[in-house]
GROMACS .gro file of C-alpha atoms in nm:
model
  321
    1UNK     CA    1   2.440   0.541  -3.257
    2UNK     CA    2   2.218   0.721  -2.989
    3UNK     CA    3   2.060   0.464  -2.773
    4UNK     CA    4   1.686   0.544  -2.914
    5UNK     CA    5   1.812   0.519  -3.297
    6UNK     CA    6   1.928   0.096  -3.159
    7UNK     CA    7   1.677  -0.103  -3.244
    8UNK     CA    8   1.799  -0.332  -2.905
    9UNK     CA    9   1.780  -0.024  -2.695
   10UNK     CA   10   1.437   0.159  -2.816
   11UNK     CA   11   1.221   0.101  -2.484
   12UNK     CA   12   1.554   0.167  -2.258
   13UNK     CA   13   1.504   0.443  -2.034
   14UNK     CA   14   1.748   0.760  -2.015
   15UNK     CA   15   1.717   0.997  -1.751
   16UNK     CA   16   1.909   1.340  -1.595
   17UNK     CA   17   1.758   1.301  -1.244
   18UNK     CA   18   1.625   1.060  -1.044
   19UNK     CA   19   1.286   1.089  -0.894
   20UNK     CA   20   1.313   1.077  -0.495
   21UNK     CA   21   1.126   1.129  -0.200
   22UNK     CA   22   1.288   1.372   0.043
   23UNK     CA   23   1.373   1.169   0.271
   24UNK     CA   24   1.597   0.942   0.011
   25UNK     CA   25   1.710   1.225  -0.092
   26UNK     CA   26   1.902   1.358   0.247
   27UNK     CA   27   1.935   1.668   0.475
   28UNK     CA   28   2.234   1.772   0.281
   29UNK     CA   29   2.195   2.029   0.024
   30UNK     CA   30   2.548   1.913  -0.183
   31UNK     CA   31   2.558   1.580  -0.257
   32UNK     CA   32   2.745   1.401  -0.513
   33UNK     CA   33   2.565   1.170  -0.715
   34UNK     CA   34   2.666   0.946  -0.950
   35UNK     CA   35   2.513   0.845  -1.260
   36UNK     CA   36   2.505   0.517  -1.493
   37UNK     CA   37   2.304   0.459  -1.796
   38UNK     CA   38   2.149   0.075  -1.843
   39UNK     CA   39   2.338   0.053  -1.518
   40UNK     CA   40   2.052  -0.227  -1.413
   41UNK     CA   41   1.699  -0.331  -1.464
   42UNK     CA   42   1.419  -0.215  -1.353
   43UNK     CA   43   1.247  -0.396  -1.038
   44UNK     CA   44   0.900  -0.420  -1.173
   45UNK     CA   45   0.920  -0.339  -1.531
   46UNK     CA   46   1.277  -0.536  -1.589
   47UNK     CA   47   1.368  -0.261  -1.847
   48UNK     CA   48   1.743  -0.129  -1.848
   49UNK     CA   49   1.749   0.265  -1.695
   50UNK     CA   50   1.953   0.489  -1.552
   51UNK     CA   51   2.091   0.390  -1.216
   52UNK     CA   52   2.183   0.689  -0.957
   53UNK     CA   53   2.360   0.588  -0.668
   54UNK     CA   54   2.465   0.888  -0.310
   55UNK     CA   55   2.516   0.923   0.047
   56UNK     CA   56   2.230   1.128   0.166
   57UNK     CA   57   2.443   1.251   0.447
   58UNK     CA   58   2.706   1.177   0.704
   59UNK     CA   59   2.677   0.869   0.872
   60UNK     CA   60   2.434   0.756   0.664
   61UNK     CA   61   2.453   0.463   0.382
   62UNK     CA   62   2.463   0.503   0.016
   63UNK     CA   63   2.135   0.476  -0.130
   64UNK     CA   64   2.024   0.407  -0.518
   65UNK     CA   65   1.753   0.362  -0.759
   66UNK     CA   66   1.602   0.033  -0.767
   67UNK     CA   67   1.297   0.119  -1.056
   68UNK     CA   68   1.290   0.307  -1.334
   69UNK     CA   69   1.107   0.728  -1.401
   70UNK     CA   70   0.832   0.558  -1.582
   71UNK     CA   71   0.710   0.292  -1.338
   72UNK     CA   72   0.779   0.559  -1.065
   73UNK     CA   73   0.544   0.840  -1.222
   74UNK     CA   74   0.293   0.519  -1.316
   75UNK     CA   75   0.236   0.490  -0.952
   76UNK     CA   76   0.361   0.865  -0.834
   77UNK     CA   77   0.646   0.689  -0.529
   78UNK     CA   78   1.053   0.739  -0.470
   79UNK     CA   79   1.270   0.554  -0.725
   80UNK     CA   80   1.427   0.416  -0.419
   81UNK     CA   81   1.213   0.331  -0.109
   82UNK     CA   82   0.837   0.306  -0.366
   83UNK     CA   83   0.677   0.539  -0.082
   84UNK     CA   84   0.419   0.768  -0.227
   85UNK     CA   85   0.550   1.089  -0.321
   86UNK     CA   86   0.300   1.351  -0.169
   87UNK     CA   87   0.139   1.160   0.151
   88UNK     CA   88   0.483   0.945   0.244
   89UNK     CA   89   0.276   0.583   0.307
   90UNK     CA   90   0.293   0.225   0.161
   91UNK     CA   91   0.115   0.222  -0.189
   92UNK     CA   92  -0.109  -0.042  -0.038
   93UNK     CA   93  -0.214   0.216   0.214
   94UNK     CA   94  -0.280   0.517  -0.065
   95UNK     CA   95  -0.522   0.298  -0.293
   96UNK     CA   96  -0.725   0.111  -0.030
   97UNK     CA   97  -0.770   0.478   0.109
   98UNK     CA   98  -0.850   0.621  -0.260
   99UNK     CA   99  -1.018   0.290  -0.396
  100UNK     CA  100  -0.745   0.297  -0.677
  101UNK     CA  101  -0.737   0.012  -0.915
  102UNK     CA  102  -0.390  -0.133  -0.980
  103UNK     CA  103  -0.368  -0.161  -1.387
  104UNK     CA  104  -0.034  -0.235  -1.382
  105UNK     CA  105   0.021  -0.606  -1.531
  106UNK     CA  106   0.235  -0.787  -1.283
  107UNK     CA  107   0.302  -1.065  -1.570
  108UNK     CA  108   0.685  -1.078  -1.729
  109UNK     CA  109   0.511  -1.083  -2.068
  110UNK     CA  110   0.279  -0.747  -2.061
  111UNK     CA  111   0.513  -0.508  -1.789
  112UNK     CA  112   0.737  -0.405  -2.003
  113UNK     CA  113   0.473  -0.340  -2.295
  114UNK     CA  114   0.270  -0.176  -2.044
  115UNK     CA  115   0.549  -0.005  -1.926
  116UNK     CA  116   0.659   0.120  -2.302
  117UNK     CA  117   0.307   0.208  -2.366
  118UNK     CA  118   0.299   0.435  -2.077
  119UNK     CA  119   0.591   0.604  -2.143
  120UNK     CA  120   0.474   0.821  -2.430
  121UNK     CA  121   0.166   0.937  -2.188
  122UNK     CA  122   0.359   1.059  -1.887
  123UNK     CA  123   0.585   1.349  -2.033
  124UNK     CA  124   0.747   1.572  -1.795
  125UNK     CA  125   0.685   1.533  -1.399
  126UNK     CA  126   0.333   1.420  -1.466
  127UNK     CA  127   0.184   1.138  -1.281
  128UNK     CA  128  -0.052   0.835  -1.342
  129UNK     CA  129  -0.228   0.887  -1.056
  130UNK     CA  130  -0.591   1.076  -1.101
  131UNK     CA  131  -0.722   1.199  -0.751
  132UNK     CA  132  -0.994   1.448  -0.881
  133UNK     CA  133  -1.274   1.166  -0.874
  134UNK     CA  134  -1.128   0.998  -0.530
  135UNK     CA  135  -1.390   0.984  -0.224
  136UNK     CA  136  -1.310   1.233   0.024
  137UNK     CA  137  -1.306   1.020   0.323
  138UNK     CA  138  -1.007   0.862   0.168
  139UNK     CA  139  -0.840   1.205   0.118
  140UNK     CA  140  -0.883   1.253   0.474
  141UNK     CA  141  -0.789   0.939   0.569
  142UNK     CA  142  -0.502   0.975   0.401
  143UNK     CA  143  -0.432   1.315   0.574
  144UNK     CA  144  -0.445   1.168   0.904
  145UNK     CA  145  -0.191   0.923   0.855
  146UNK     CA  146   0.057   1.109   0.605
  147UNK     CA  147   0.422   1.178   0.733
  148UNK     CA  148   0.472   1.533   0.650
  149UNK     CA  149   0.849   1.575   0.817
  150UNK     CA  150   1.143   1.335   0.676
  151UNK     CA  151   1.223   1.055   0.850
  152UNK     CA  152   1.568   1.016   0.775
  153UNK     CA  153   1.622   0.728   1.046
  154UNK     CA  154   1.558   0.572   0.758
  155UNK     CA  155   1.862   0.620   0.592
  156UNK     CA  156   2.100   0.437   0.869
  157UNK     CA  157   2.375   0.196   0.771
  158UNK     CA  158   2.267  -0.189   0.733
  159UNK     CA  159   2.311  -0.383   1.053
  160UNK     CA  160   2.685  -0.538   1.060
  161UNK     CA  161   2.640  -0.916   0.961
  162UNK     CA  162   2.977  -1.001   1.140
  163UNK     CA  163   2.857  -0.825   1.450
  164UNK     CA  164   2.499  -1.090   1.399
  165UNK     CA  165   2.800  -1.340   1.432
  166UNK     CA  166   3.007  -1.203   1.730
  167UNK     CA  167   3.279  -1.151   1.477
  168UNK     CA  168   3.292  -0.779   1.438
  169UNK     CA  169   3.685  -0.662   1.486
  170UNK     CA  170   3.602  -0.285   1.386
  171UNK     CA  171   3.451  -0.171   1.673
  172UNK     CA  172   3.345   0.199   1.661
  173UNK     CA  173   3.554   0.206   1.294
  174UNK     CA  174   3.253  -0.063   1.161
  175UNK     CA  175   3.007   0.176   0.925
  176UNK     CA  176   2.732  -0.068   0.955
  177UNK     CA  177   2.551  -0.054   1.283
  178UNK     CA  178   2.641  -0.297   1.594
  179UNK     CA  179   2.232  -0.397   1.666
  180UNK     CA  180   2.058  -0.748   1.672
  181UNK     CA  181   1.828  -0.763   1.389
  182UNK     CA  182   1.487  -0.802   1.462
  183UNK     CA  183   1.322  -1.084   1.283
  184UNK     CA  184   0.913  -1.041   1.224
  185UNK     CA  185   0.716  -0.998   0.903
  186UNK     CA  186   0.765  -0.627   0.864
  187UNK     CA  187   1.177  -0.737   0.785
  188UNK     CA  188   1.005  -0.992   0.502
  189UNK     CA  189   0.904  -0.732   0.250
  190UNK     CA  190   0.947  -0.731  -0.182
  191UNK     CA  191   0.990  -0.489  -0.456
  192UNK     CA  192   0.696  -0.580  -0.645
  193UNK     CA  193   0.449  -0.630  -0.361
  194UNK     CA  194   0.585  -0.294  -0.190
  195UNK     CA  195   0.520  -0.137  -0.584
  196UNK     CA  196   0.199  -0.335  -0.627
  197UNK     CA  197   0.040  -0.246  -0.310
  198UNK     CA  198  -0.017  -0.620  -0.217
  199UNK     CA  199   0.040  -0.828   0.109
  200UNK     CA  200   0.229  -0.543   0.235
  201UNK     CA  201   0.274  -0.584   0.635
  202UNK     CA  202   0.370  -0.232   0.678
  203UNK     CA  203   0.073  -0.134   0.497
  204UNK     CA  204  -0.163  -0.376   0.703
  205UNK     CA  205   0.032  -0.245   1.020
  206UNK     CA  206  -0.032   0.085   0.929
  207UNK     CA  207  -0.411  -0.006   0.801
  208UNK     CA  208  -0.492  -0.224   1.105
  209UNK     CA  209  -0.403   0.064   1.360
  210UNK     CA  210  -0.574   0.365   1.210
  211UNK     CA  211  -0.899   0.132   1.186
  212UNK     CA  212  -0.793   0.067   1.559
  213UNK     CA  213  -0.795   0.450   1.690
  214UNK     CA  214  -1.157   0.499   1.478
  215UNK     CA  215  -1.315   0.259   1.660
  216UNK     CA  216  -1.309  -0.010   1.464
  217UNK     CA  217  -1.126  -0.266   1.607
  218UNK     CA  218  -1.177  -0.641   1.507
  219UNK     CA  219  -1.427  -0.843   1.753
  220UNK     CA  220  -1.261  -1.130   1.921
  221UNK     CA  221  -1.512  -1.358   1.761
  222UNK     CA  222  -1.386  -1.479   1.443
  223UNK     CA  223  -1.720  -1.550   1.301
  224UNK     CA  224  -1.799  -1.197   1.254
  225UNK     CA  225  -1.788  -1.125   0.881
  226UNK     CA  226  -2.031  -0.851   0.910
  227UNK     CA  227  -2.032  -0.425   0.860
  228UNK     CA  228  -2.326  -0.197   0.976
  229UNK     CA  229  -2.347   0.079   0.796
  230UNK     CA  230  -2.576   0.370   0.922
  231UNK     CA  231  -2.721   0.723   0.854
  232UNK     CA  232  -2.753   0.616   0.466
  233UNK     CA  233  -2.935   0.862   0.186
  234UNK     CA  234  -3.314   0.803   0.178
  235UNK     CA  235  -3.239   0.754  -0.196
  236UNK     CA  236  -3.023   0.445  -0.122
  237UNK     CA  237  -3.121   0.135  -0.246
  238UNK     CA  238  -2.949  -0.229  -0.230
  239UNK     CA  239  -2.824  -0.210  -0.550
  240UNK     CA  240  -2.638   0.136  -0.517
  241UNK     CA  241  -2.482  -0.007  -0.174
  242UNK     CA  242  -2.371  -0.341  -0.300
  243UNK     CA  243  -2.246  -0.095  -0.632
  244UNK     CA  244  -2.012   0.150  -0.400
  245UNK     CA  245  -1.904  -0.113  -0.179
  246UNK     CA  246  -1.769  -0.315  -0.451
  247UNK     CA  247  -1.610  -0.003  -0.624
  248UNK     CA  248  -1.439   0.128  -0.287
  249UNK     CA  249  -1.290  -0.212  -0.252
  250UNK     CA  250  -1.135  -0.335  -0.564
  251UNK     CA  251  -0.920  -0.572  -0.443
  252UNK     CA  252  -1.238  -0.774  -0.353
  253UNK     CA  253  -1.393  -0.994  -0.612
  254UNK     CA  254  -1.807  -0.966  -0.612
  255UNK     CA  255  -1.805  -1.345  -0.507
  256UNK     CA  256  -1.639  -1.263  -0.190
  257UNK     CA  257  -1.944  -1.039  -0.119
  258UNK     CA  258  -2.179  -1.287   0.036
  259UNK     CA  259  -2.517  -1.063   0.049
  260UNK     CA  260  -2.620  -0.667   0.122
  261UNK     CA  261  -2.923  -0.656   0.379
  262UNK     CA  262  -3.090  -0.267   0.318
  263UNK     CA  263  -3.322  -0.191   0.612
  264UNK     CA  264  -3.493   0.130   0.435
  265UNK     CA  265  -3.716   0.229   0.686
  266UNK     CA  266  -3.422   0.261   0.956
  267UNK     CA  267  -3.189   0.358   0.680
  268UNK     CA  268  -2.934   0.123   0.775
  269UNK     CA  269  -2.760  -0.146   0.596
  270UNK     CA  270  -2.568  -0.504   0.674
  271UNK     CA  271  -2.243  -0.587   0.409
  272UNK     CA  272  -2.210  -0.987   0.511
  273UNK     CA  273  -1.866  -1.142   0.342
  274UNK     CA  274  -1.733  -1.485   0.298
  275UNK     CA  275  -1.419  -1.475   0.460
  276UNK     CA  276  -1.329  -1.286   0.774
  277UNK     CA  277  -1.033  -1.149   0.617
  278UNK     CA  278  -1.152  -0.954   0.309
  279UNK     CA  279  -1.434  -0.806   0.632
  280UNK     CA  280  -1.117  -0.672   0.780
  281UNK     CA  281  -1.017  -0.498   0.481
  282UNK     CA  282  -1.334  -0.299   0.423
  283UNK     CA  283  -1.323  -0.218   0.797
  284UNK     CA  284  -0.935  -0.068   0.723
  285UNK     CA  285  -1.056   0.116   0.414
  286UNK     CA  286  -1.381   0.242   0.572
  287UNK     CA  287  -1.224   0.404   0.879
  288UNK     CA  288  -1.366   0.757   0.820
  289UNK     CA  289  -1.684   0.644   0.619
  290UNK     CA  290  -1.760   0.537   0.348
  291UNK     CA  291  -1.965   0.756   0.089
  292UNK     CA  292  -2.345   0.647  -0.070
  293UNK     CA  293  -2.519   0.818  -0.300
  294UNK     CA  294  -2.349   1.146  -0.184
  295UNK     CA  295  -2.347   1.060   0.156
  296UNK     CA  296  -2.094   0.980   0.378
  297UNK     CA  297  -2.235   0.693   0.632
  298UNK     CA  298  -2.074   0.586   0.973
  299UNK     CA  299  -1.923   0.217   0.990
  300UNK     CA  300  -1.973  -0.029   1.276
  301UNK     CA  301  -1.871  -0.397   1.331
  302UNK     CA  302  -2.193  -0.601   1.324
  303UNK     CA  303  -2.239  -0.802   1.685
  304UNK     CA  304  -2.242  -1.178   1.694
  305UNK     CA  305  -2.578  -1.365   1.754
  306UNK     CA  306  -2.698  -1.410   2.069
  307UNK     CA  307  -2.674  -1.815   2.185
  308UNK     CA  308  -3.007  -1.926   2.281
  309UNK     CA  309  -3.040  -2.087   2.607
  310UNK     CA  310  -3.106  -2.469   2.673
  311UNK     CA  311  -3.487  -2.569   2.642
  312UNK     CA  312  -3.584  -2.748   2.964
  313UNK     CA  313  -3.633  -3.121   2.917
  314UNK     CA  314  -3.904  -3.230   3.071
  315UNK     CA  315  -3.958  -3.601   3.169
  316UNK     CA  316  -4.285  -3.765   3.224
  317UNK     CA  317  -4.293  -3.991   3.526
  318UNK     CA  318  -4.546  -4.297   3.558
  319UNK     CA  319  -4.750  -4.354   3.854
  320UNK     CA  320  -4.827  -4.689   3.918
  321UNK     CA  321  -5.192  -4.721   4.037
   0.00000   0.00000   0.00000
C-alpha cells in the first residue's frame, strides 16, 4: 500500500531531493547521496521524512538532513545547517531585520498540524516567506551582512573526543580533527531555537556587531533604556510611532514598551522600554533606520541624565551678645 493510501502514514513526508544550502551541499559536483524514507523525525515538526545523508567533499564529514521539505520551505533555510537560503544568516538575524512574525507553533500538540496544514500550500520550490511588504532598511541590512561565497570550513570533521582525552592512537590516520574544543555559548546552540529564530548567540553575535559598526553601540550605563529617533515625517504622530515600532519588533510585547515621547515641533521622538535588554534589540534591528510614515529616520542611543550637583548647606551660627 503506497505510504499516502496508510492511514498511519498520511502526513509522512516523501521526497526526491533534499533542500540544501550550497555550502551543505559541497564543492564537488558528483556526490553520492544516499536516500532513506521515514529514515527519522523531523527536528521541529517530529513528522517521519526522508533522510539524505553525503560527504560534501574530501576531507570533509558526512553531513544529513535533520528537518523535513515542509518545515524547510515554511521558513525558506538548508535541511541541514537551518541557515536562510538566499542571504546565508541565522533565522533570528533574517526576521529581526524583516520584522517577520514567527507563526510557527512551537507546541508538540499544534506542529505537526501546522506542519500538515502547510503542506498542501507550499507546492513545488515555493516558500513561506513573503518579502514584498518587508521595510527596506531591513533588505539592506540584510545585504550588508549576507555571505554570498560558501563557507565550506564549515563542513570539517568533528573534533576527535579521544584526542579531548589525550587518548588519540591514530595520529594523522584520525578523520576527526586533533583541536581543543572551545567551550563558550556560541558551542551551546538547538535545533528548534536555531529554526525558531530565538536566543540564538550566533544571531545576537552577529546582531550585536553590525549595530556596533553603525554606530550604535550600547552605553556603558545600564540604565539607559532609551532610543532617539530623528528626522521623522511632519505627518508623524505618537500613535503612528508607538504603531511601527511595535510592528518592526514583534518579538516585543506592547507592555515592554514603557512610553513614546513625540517632540513635533523638532520632529524628533524618545522610545523609553522597561528592560534594558528588549532596548538592545530595537537598537540591533534598527541599525540602518527604521521607517515612519514613509520615512526612513536615523537612530541614536538616548544619553543618561545629568547628576545634579550637591546644594550647599549652609549653617547659621549664633553670636552671643
Amino acid at each position: 500500500m503506497p505510504p499516502k493510501l496508510d492511514i498511519n502514514k498520511a502526513g509522512w513526508e516523501q521526497s526526491e531531493f533534499p533542500v540544501l544550502c550550497e555550502t551543505c551541499l559541497g564543492d564537488n559536483p558528483f556526490i553520492r547521496m544516499s536516500k532513506q524514507e521515514f529514515g527519522r523525525s523531523c527536528g521541529t515538526c517530529a513528522r517521519p521524512f526522508t533522510v539524505f545523508r553525503w560527504n560534501p567533499g574530501s576531507g570533509m564529514r558526512f553531513k544529513t538532513t535533520v528537518i523535513c521539505q515542509t518545515c524547510a520551505k515554511i521558513k525558506n533555510v538548508c535541511q541541514t545547517c537551518l541557515l536562510d537560503l538566499e542571504y546565508g544568516l541565522p533565522t533570528q538575524v533574517r526576521d529581526t531585520a524583516l520584522g517577520f512574525v514567527n507563526e510557527a507553533p512551537t507546541s508538540d500538540i499544534n506542529r505537526e498540524y501546522y506542519a500538515q496544514n502547510m503542506e498542501g500550500k507550499l507546492d513545488g520550490n515555493k516558500s513561506g516567506l513573503d518579502t514584498s511588504k518587508a521595510q527596506s532598511a531591513g533588505k539592506e541590512m540584510l545585504k550588508q551582512l549576507a555571505r554570498t561565497d560558501p563557507y565550506y570550513k564549515r563542513n570539517r570533521p568533528k573534533v576527535c573526543s579521544f584526542f579531548v582525552k589525550g587518548e588519540c592512537t591514530r595520529g594523522t590516520e584520525c578523520p576527526y580533527r586533533h583541536e581543543k574544543p572551545v567551550d563558550n555559548e556560541l558551542a551551546h546552540q538547538n535545533i528548534q531555537d536555531r529554526y525558531h529564530g530565538r536566543n540564538d548567540p550566533v544571531a545576537r553575535k552577529i546582531l550585536g556587531a553590525h549595530a556596533e559598526s553603525q554606530g550604535l553601540k550600547p552605553p556603558e550605563d545600564q540604565n539607559i533604556t532609551s532610543l532617539f529617533l530623528s528626522s521623522l515625517s511632519p505627518d508623524s504622530t505618537e500613535l503612528s510611532i508607538r504603531t511601527q515600532v511595535l510592528r518592526s519588533l514583534p518579538t516585543v510585547q506592547p507592555a515592554e514598551l514603557k512610553s513614546v515621547v513625540h517632540v513635533a515641533k523638532s520632529r524628533c521622538a524618545f522610545v523609553n522600554f522597561k528592560e534594558r535588554d528588549t532596548c538592545e534589540r530595537a537598537a540591533e534591528a534598527w541599525a540602518n533606520g527604521l521607517e515612519i510614515d514613509g520615512q526612513r529616520v536615523a537612530v541614536k542611543w538616548g544619553r543618561s541624565k545629568a547628576s545634579k550637583p550637591p546644594t550647599p548647606v549652609t549653617s547659621s551660627v549664633a553670636v552671643a551678645s
